[in-house]
Coordinates of C-alpha atoms and ligand atoms in Angstrom, one line a residue:
M261 CA 113.3 105.3 127.4
T262 CA 112.9 103.0 130.4
Q263 CA 113.3 99.4 129.6
N264 CA 111.8 98.1 132.8
T265 CA 109.1 95.5 132.2
V266 CA 106.4 94.1 134.4
A267 CA 103.9 91.2 134.0
A268 CA 100.5 92.0 132.6
P269 CA 97.8 91.8 135.2
T270 CA 95.1 89.7 133.5
A271 CA 95.8 90.2 129.8
S272 CA 96.1 86.4 129.1
P273 CA 93.9 83.6 130.3
S274 CA 96.8 81.5 131.5
K275 CA 99.6 82.7 133.8
A276 CA 102.2 80.7 131.9
T277 CA 101.6 82.7 128.8
A278 CA 101.0 86.1 130.4
P279 CA 102.9 88.6 128.3
V280 CA 105.5 90.8 129.9
L281 CA 104.5 94.5 129.3
D282 CA 106.7 97.6 129.2
R283 CA 106.5 99.5 132.5
E284 CA 105.0 102.5 130.7
E285 CA 102.0 100.3 129.6
T286 CA 100.9 99.9 133.1
I287 CA 101.6 103.2 134.8
S288 CA 98.8 105.4 136.1
R289 CA 97.3 108.2 134.1
D290 CA 98.8 110.7 136.6
E291 CA 102.2 109.3 136.2
L292 CA 101.8 109.2 132.4
E293 CA 100.8 112.9 132.3
A294 CA 103.7 113.9 134.4
L295 CA 106.0 112.1 132.0
Q296 CA 104.2 113.7 129.0
L297 CA 104.6 117.2 130.5
S298 CA 108.4 116.9 131.1
R299 CA 108.9 115.3 127.7
L300 CA 106.7 117.9 126.0
Q301 CA 108.6 120.8 127.6
H302 CA 111.9 119.2 126.4
T303 CA 110.6 118.5 122.8
V304 CA 109.2 122.0 122.3
A305 CA 112.4 123.7 123.4
Y306 CA 114.5 121.2 121.4
A307 CA 112.5 121.8 118.2
Y308 CA 112.7 125.6 118.7
D309 CA 116.4 125.5 119.2
R310 CA 117.3 123.2 116.4
V311 CA 114.7 123.5 113.6
P312 CA 114.5 127.0 111.9
L313 CA 110.9 126.3 110.8
Y314 CA 109.7 125.8 114.4
K315 CA 111.6 128.9 115.6
R316 CA 110.0 131.0 112.8
K317 CA 106.5 129.6 113.4
F318 CA 106.6 130.0 117.2
D319 CA 108.0 133.5 116.9
E320 CA 105.3 134.4 114.4
A321 CA 102.6 133.0 116.7
G322 CA 104.2 134.9 119.7
V323 CA 104.8 131.8 121.8
H324 CA 108.0 130.6 123.4
P325 CA 108.8 127.1 124.7
S326 CA 108.8 128.6 128.3
D327 CA 105.1 129.2 127.8
L328 CA 104.5 125.5 128.1
R329 CA 103.8 125.1 131.8
E330 CA 101.0 122.5 131.7
L331 CA 99.7 120.1 129.1
S332 CA 96.9 122.3 127.9
D333 CA 99.4 125.0 127.0
L334 CA 100.2 122.9 124.0
G335 CA 97.1 124.5 122.4
K336 CA 99.0 127.8 122.2
F337 CA 101.5 126.4 119.7
P338 CA 101.1 126.5 115.9
Y339 CA 100.3 123.4 113.9
T340 CA 102.6 121.6 111.5
T341 CA 101.3 120.3 108.2
K342 CA 102.4 118.1 105.4
E343 CA 102.9 121.3 103.4
D344 CA 105.6 122.4 105.9
L345 CA 107.4 119.1 105.4
R346 CA 107.2 119.6 101.6
L347 CA 108.5 123.1 101.8
E348 CA 111.5 122.0 103.9
Y349 CA 112.2 119.1 101.5
P350 CA 114.4 117.2 101.8
F351 CA 116.1 117.6 105.2
G352 CA 115.0 121.0 106.5
M353 CA 113.0 119.6 109.4
F354 CA 115.8 117.5 110.7
A355 CA 117.0 118.5 114.2
V356 CA 120.3 116.6 114.2
P357 CA 123.3 116.7 111.8
Q358 CA 123.1 114.2 109.0
D359 CA 125.7 111.9 110.4
Q360 CA 123.4 111.2 113.3
V361 CA 120.5 110.2 111.0
A362 CA 120.5 106.4 110.9
R363 CA 117.6 105.9 108.5
I364 CA 115.5 107.9 106.1
H365 CA 111.9 107.1 104.9
A366 CA 109.7 109.0 102.5
S367 CA 106.2 109.1 101.1
S368 CA 105.7 108.1 97.5
G369 CA 105.2 111.7 96.4
T370 CA 102.6 110.9 93.8
T371 CA 100.8 114.1 94.7
G372 CA 103.8 116.4 94.8
R373 CA 107.2 116.4 96.5
P374 CA 107.6 113.4 98.8
T375 CA 107.7 114.0 102.5
V376 CA 111.0 112.9 104.0
V377 CA 111.5 111.7 107.5
G378 CA 114.6 110.7 109.5
Y379 CA 115.4 108.6 112.6
T380 CA 118.4 108.5 114.9
K381 CA 119.5 105.3 116.4
N382 CA 117.5 106.1 119.5
D383 CA 114.4 106.9 117.4
L384 CA 114.7 103.5 115.6
A385 CA 115.0 101.7 119.0
N386 CA 111.9 103.5 120.4
W387 CA 110.0 102.8 117.2
A388 CA 110.9 99.0 117.4
T389 CA 109.8 99.0 121.0
L390 CA 106.4 100.6 120.2
V391 CA 105.8 98.3 117.2
A392 CA 106.7 95.3 119.4
R393 CA 104.3 96.6 122.0
S394 CA 101.5 96.9 119.5
F395 CA 102.1 93.4 118.1
R396 CA 102.2 91.9 121.6
A397 CA 98.9 93.7 122.4
S398 CA 97.4 92.1 119.2
G399 CA 98.3 88.6 120.4
V400 CA 101.7 88.1 118.8
R401 CA 104.3 86.5 121.1
P402 CA 108.1 85.9 121.2
G403 CA 109.0 82.8 119.2
M404 CA 106.1 83.1 116.8
K405 CA 106.7 83.1 113.1
V406 CA 105.5 86.4 111.5
H407 CA 104.9 86.8 107.8
N408 CA 105.4 90.5 107.0
A409 CA 103.5 91.6 103.9
Y410 CA 103.9 95.3 104.4
G411 CA 105.9 96.8 101.6
Y412 CA 109.7 97.2 102.3
G413 CA 111.5 100.3 101.1
L414 CA 110.9 103.9 101.6
F415 CA 107.4 103.2 103.0
T416 CA 107.6 102.8 106.8
G417 CA 105.3 99.8 106.9
G418 CA 107.8 97.0 105.9
L419 CA 110.9 98.0 107.8
G420 CA 108.9 99.4 110.7
A421 CA 106.9 96.2 111.2
H422 CA 110.1 94.1 110.6
A423 CA 112.1 95.8 113.4
G424 CA 109.1 95.6 115.8
A425 CA 108.6 91.9 115.2
E426 CA 112.4 91.3 115.7
A427 CA 112.4 93.3 118.9
L428 CA 109.5 91.2 120.2
G429 CA 111.6 88.1 119.6
C430 CA 109.7 86.7 116.6
T431 CA 111.0 84.9 113.6
V432 CA 110.4 87.4 110.8
I433 CA 109.6 86.4 107.2
P434 CA 110.3 89.6 105.3
M435 CA 108.0 88.9 102.3
S436 CA 107.1 92.5 101.5
G437 CA 103.9 93.4 99.5
G438 CA 102.9 91.9 96.1
Q439 CA 103.7 88.6 94.4
T440 CA 100.5 87.1 95.9
E441 CA 101.1 83.5 94.6
R442 CA 104.5 83.5 96.3
Q443 CA 103.0 84.9 99.5
I444 CA 100.5 81.9 99.5
Q445 CA 103.3 79.4 98.8
L446 CA 105.3 80.7 101.8
I447 CA 102.3 80.8 104.1
Q448 CA 101.7 77.1 103.2
D449 CA 105.3 76.1 103.5
F450 CA 106.7 78.2 106.4
K451 CA 103.4 78.0 108.5
P452 CA 103.6 81.4 110.1
D453 CA 101.5 82.2 113.2
A454 CA 100.8 85.8 112.4
I455 CA 100.5 88.0 109.3
L456 CA 101.2 91.7 109.0
A457 CA 99.4 93.4 106.0
T458 CA 97.0 96.0 105.0
P459 CA 93.4 94.7 105.4
T460 CA 92.7 94.9 101.7
Y461 CA 95.9 93.1 100.8
L462 CA 95.0 90.3 103.3
L463 CA 91.7 90.1 101.4
T464 CA 93.5 89.8 98.1
I465 CA 95.6 86.9 99.6
A466 CA 92.5 85.1 101.0
D467 CA 90.7 85.6 97.6
A468 CA 93.7 84.2 95.7
M469 CA 93.9 81.2 98.1
A470 CA 90.3 80.3 97.4
H471 CA 90.9 80.6 93.7
Q472 CA 93.8 78.1 94.0
G473 CA 91.5 75.7 95.9
I474 CA 93.2 76.4 99.2
D475 CA 90.8 76.8 102.1
P476 CA 91.8 80.1 103.7
T477 CA 90.6 78.9 107.1
S478 CA 93.0 76.0 107.0
T479 CA 96.3 77.9 107.2
S480 CA 98.6 78.1 110.2
L481 CA 97.7 81.8 110.7
K482 CA 96.1 82.7 114.0
Y483 CA 96.7 86.5 114.2
A484 CA 96.7 89.4 111.8
V485 CA 97.9 92.9 112.6
L486 CA 96.3 95.2 110.0
G487 CA 96.6 98.9 109.2
A488 CA 97.9 101.6 106.9
E489 CA 94.4 102.3 105.5
P490 CA 90.9 102.8 106.9
W491 CA 88.9 99.6 107.5
T492 CA 85.7 98.8 109.4
E493 CA 84.3 96.3 112.0
E494 CA 82.5 94.6 109.1
M495 CA 85.8 94.1 107.3
R496 CA 87.3 92.7 110.5
H497 CA 84.5 90.2 110.7
E498 CA 84.9 89.3 107.0
L499 CA 88.6 88.6 107.4
E500 CA 88.3 86.8 110.8
V501 CA 85.7 84.5 109.4
T502 CA 87.3 84.0 106.0
M503 CA 90.7 83.2 107.4
N504 CA 89.9 81.9 110.9
I505 CA 92.1 84.4 112.6
K506 CA 92.0 87.2 115.2
A507 CA 92.5 90.5 113.4
S508 CA 93.7 93.6 115.3
D509 CA 94.3 97.2 114.1
I510 CA 97.6 99.1 114.1
Y511 CA 97.8 102.8 113.3
G512 CA 100.6 105.1 112.4
L513 CA 101.9 107.6 109.9
S514 CA 105.4 108.4 108.7
E515 CA 105.5 112.0 109.7
V516 CA 104.9 111.0 113.3
M517 CA 107.0 107.8 113.2
G518 CA 105.4 105.0 111.1
P519 CA 103.3 102.0 112.2
G520 CA 103.0 101.6 116.0
V521 CA 101.9 105.1 117.0
A522 CA 98.9 103.2 118.3
G523 CA 98.0 99.5 118.6
E524 CA 94.9 97.5 119.4
A525 CA 94.6 94.8 122.1
V526 CA 93.3 91.5 120.9
E527 CA 91.3 90.7 124.1
T528 CA 89.2 93.9 123.8
Q529 CA 89.3 94.7 120.0
D530 CA 88.0 98.2 120.8
G531 CA 90.3 100.5 119.0
C532 CA 94.0 101.3 119.0
H533 CA 95.7 102.5 122.3
I534 CA 97.8 105.5 121.5
W535 CA 101.2 105.0 123.1
E536 CA 101.0 108.2 125.0
D537 CA 104.4 108.0 126.6
H538 CA 105.8 108.9 123.2
F539 CA 103.0 110.9 121.6
R540 CA 100.5 113.5 122.9
P541 CA 97.3 113.4 120.8
E542 CA 94.7 116.1 120.4
I543 CA 91.5 116.3 118.5
I544 CA 90.7 119.5 116.8
D545 CA 87.7 120.9 114.8
P546 CA 88.8 120.3 111.2
F547 CA 87.0 123.5 110.1
D548 CA 87.7 125.8 113.0
H549 CA 91.3 124.8 113.7
S550 CA 91.6 127.0 116.8
T551 CA 89.3 124.7 118.8
V552 CA 90.7 121.7 120.6
L553 CA 87.8 119.3 121.2
D554 CA 87.0 117.3 124.3
D555 CA 87.6 113.5 124.5
G556 CA 84.8 111.7 122.7
E557 CA 84.1 114.4 120.2
P558 CA 84.9 113.6 116.5
G559 CA 87.4 115.7 114.7
E560 CA 90.9 115.7 113.2
L561 CA 93.7 113.9 115.0
V562 CA 96.8 116.0 115.8
F563 CA 100.1 114.5 117.3
T564 CA 103.1 115.9 119.1
S565 CA 106.1 113.6 119.4
L566 CA 107.6 113.4 122.9
T567 CA 110.8 111.6 122.4
K568 CA 111.8 111.9 118.8
E569 CA 115.3 113.2 118.1
A570 CA 115.8 113.4 114.3
L571 CA 112.4 114.8 113.5
P572 CA 110.5 116.3 116.4
I573 CA 107.0 117.0 115.3
I574 CA 104.8 119.6 117.0
R575 CA 101.0 119.5 116.6
Y576 CA 101.1 117.6 113.3
R577 CA 97.7 117.7 111.5
T578 CA 97.1 114.1 110.3
K579 CA 93.9 114.9 108.4
D580 CA 92.6 111.6 110.0
L581 CA 89.1 111.8 111.4
T582 CA 88.4 110.1 114.7
R583 CA 87.9 110.7 118.4
L584 CA 89.7 110.0 121.6
L585 CA 88.3 107.4 124.0
P586 CA 89.3 106.3 127.5
G587 CA 92.0 103.5 127.8
T588 CA 90.7 100.0 128.5
A589 CA 93.2 97.1 128.1
R590 CA 96.0 99.7 128.8
P591 CA 94.0 102.1 131.1
A592 CA 96.4 105.1 131.1
H593 CA 96.7 105.2 127.3
R594 CA 93.7 106.6 125.5
R595 CA 92.2 104.9 122.5
M596 CA 91.3 106.3 119.2
G597 CA 88.1 105.3 117.5
R598 CA 88.3 103.8 114.1
I599 CA 89.4 106.3 111.5
T600 CA 86.3 107.1 109.5
G601 CA 88.4 108.6 106.8
R602 CA 90.8 111.4 105.9
S603 CA 89.5 114.9 105.5
D604 CA 91.1 114.9 102.0
D605 CA 89.3 111.6 101.1
M606 CA 85.9 113.0 101.9
I607 CA 83.4 112.9 99.0
I608 CA 81.0 115.8 99.0
L609 CA 77.9 114.8 97.1
R610 CA 75.2 117.5 96.9
G611 CA 76.2 118.8 100.2
V612 CA 76.4 115.4 101.9
N613 CA 79.8 114.2 103.2
L614 CA 80.6 110.6 102.5
F615 CA 83.6 108.3 103.1
P616 CA 84.5 105.0 101.5
S617 CA 84.4 103.3 104.9
Q618 CA 80.7 104.1 105.2
I619 CA 80.0 102.2 101.9
E620 CA 82.2 99.3 103.2
E621 CA 80.1 99.2 106.4
I622 CA 76.8 99.1 104.6
A623 CA 77.8 96.9 101.7
L624 CA 79.2 94.1 103.9
R625 CA 75.9 93.8 105.7
I626 CA 74.3 92.6 102.4
P627 CA 75.2 88.9 102.0
E628 CA 75.2 88.9 98.2
L629 CA 77.9 91.6 98.0
S630 CA 81.7 91.2 98.4
P631 CA 84.1 93.6 100.0
H632 CA 85.6 94.5 96.6
F633 CA 84.3 97.9 95.6
Q634 CA 85.4 101.2 94.1
L635 CA 83.8 104.6 94.0
E636 CA 83.6 106.7 90.9
I637 CA 82.8 110.3 91.0
T638 CA 81.6 111.9 87.7
R639 CA 80.0 115.1 86.6
P640 CA 77.5 114.2 83.9
E641 CA 77.7 116.6 80.9
G642 CA 75.7 119.7 81.3
K643 CA 75.1 119.1 85.0
R644 CA 76.4 121.1 87.9
M645 CA 76.1 118.3 90.4
D646 CA 78.5 115.4 90.9
S647 CA 77.3 111.9 90.7
L648 CA 78.6 108.8 92.5
T649 CA 78.7 105.3 91.1
V650 CA 79.5 102.4 93.5
K651 CA 81.0 99.5 91.5
I652 CA 80.9 96.4 93.7
E653 CA 81.4 92.7 92.9
R654 CA 78.8 90.2 93.9
R655 CA 80.1 87.3 95.8
E656 CA 81.1 84.1 94.0
N657 CA 78.1 81.8 93.3
V658 CA 75.6 84.6 93.6
P659 CA 73.5 84.7 90.4
S660 CA 73.4 88.0 88.6
E661 CA 69.6 88.5 89.3
A662 CA 70.4 88.3 93.0
G663 CA 73.1 90.8 92.4
T664 CA 70.6 93.2 90.8
T665 CA 68.3 92.9 93.9
A666 CA 71.4 93.5 96.1
A667 CA 72.2 96.6 94.1
H668 CA 68.7 98.0 94.9
T669 CA 69.2 97.2 98.6
L670 CA 72.6 98.9 98.7
R671 CA 71.3 102.0 97.0
E672 CA 68.4 102.3 99.4
Q673 CA 70.7 101.7 102.4
I674 CA 73.1 104.4 101.3
K675 CA 70.2 106.8 100.9
I676 CA 68.9 106.0 104.4
H677 CA 72.3 105.9 106.2
V678 CA 74.3 108.5 104.3
G679 CA 71.6 110.6 102.9
S680 CA 72.7 110.7 99.3
S681 CA 71.6 109.1 96.0
C682 CA 74.0 107.1 93.9
V683 CA 74.2 104.6 91.2
V684 CA 75.1 101.0 92.2
D685 CA 76.7 98.8 89.6
V686 CA 77.1 95.2 90.8
V687 CA 79.8 93.6 88.7
E688 CA 81.2 90.1 88.1
P689 CA 83.3 88.5 90.8
G690 CA 87.0 89.2 90.1
S691 CA 86.5 92.1 87.8
L692 CA 87.7 94.9 90.0
E693 CA 91.4 95.7 90.6
R694 CA 92.8 93.9 93.7
S695 CA 94.8 95.6 96.4
N696 CA 98.6 95.3 96.6
G697 CA 98.9 97.4 99.7
K698 CA 97.0 100.5 100.3
L699 CA 93.9 100.2 98.1
R700 CA 92.7 103.1 96.1
R701 CA 88.9 103.3 96.6
I702 CA 88.0 106.6 95.0
Y703 CA 88.3 107.3 91.2
D704 CA 87.6 110.9 90.5
M705 CA 86.5 111.1 86.8
R706 CA 85.4 114.7 86.9
P707 CA 86.9 116.9 84.2
K708 CA 89.9 118.7 85.6
G709 CA 90.2 122.4 86.0
Ligands
DLL1064 O1 100.7 103.8 106.6 C1 102.2 103.6 108.5 C2 101.6 102.2 108.8 C3 102.2 101.1 108.2 C4 100.6 102.1 109.7 C5 101.7 99.9 108.5 C6 100.1 100.8 110.0 C7 100.6 99.7 109.4 P1 101.8 106.5 105.9 O2 102.1 105.8 104.6 O3 102.5 107.7 106.2 O4 102.1 105.5 107.1 O5 100.2 106.7 105.9 C8 99.6 107.2 107.0 O6 97.6 106.0 106.6 O7 97.5 109.2 108.2 C9 96.0 107.2 107.9 O8 95.3 108.0 106.9 C10 96.3 105.9 107.2 N1 96.4 104.8 108.3 C11 97.4 104.3 108.8 N2 97.0 103.3 109.7 C12 95.7 103.3 109.7 C13 94.7 102.5 110.4 C14 101.6 104.3 107.3 N3 95.0 101.6 111.2 C15 98.1 107.3 106.8 N4 93.4 102.9 110.1 C16 97.4 107.8 108.1 C17 93.1 103.8 109.2 C18 95.2 104.3 108.8 N5 93.9 104.5 108.6

């Protein structure tokens, strides 16, 4: 990719600290779309020639790479799903010989075979560039100390964020996830400027600090770049106030690259800009897959990679629900709205669709309630309907009677805003499991089978 860089127009209040942006961040939409088209034509032909699965799928769908004449022609090509990656386990989706694969990552595989992804040296360089771009947009600058609490290992979070922070010119503290006491010690001693973590893990850290008698607003931290799980504006507010930081969003998924597919600008905090010089996004109707929706309409996010060598990915169905919005801080690069949830995390309660993020949004508006909650789905014996119990901690220093009143309020608000009845159980502060990374919110207790 082009390494030319130009100064940002007005991204920073003072000229002396104006960040230097990648040239692709400042190009016009027309120039960007021309680049997308040529890269897309190349990628589609490259995938067809090198990956048997793509050849088979394109042939079955009756499309050929030469059919891609304009960007909208992408809609003629078949989707790729996680199932495809699982079937091709471990290396069937790779488009280069193994000796050109510089790195492998994989999903945990708790729900079946893991999905395996690979990167060439160029892929790793592009990835680092895009993560660096995302961090810079979120306020991180060369020379800053960055505490990386994303998990290292097969998960793309740790190493992906690490390489991006290094590429930006930061001093990286490769802490990884877990060992919360140690995290706090190092934050106190090393005095980092920025922290990289999942939002719920940063909450765990803040909580543990308060328990140790450390004021979470008193640390050296000024910026947080948070992602890897859905979170809400209410959670951003909670973390910004609790820790006296600016918190920005970062999005990505291993099948498409890892963190840094999209990143949020700290000066606008209005959603992640998708780095469209490397990925072409589409929004499709999650129920009627053949329909590509217009910008602004909510649906399932689909990505096609434009530069990847080891694992080109064509129309990958992320299952993430969001919408495309016009670019702001980086005008040519469209933004994605916050992810409301994943289609496979949707709870269907008596015909009403519900996501954990909706509960988070509503609960955090009730002052007595904390952001620590979990959702239990049960099917009471003899009943044909599922039932939802929201277990949520009241905040420290809130008496239990006030917690009971808050439970009523939460139940009513859920009924009004989501449209379904549930049980709310307000529990003791500190009684629910804390996050170590990606937090599990839903506990499905229904009888199996
Ligand atoms: O979670 C990559 C990542 C690491 C992103 C660190 C950001 C920071 P996977 O483990 O493959 O990759 O999980 C990808 O996580 O499809 C979304 O459902 C969810 N996700 C990732 N970022 C966000 C976000 C990494 N900012 C899956 N908001 C995705 C909401 C997110 N959901």
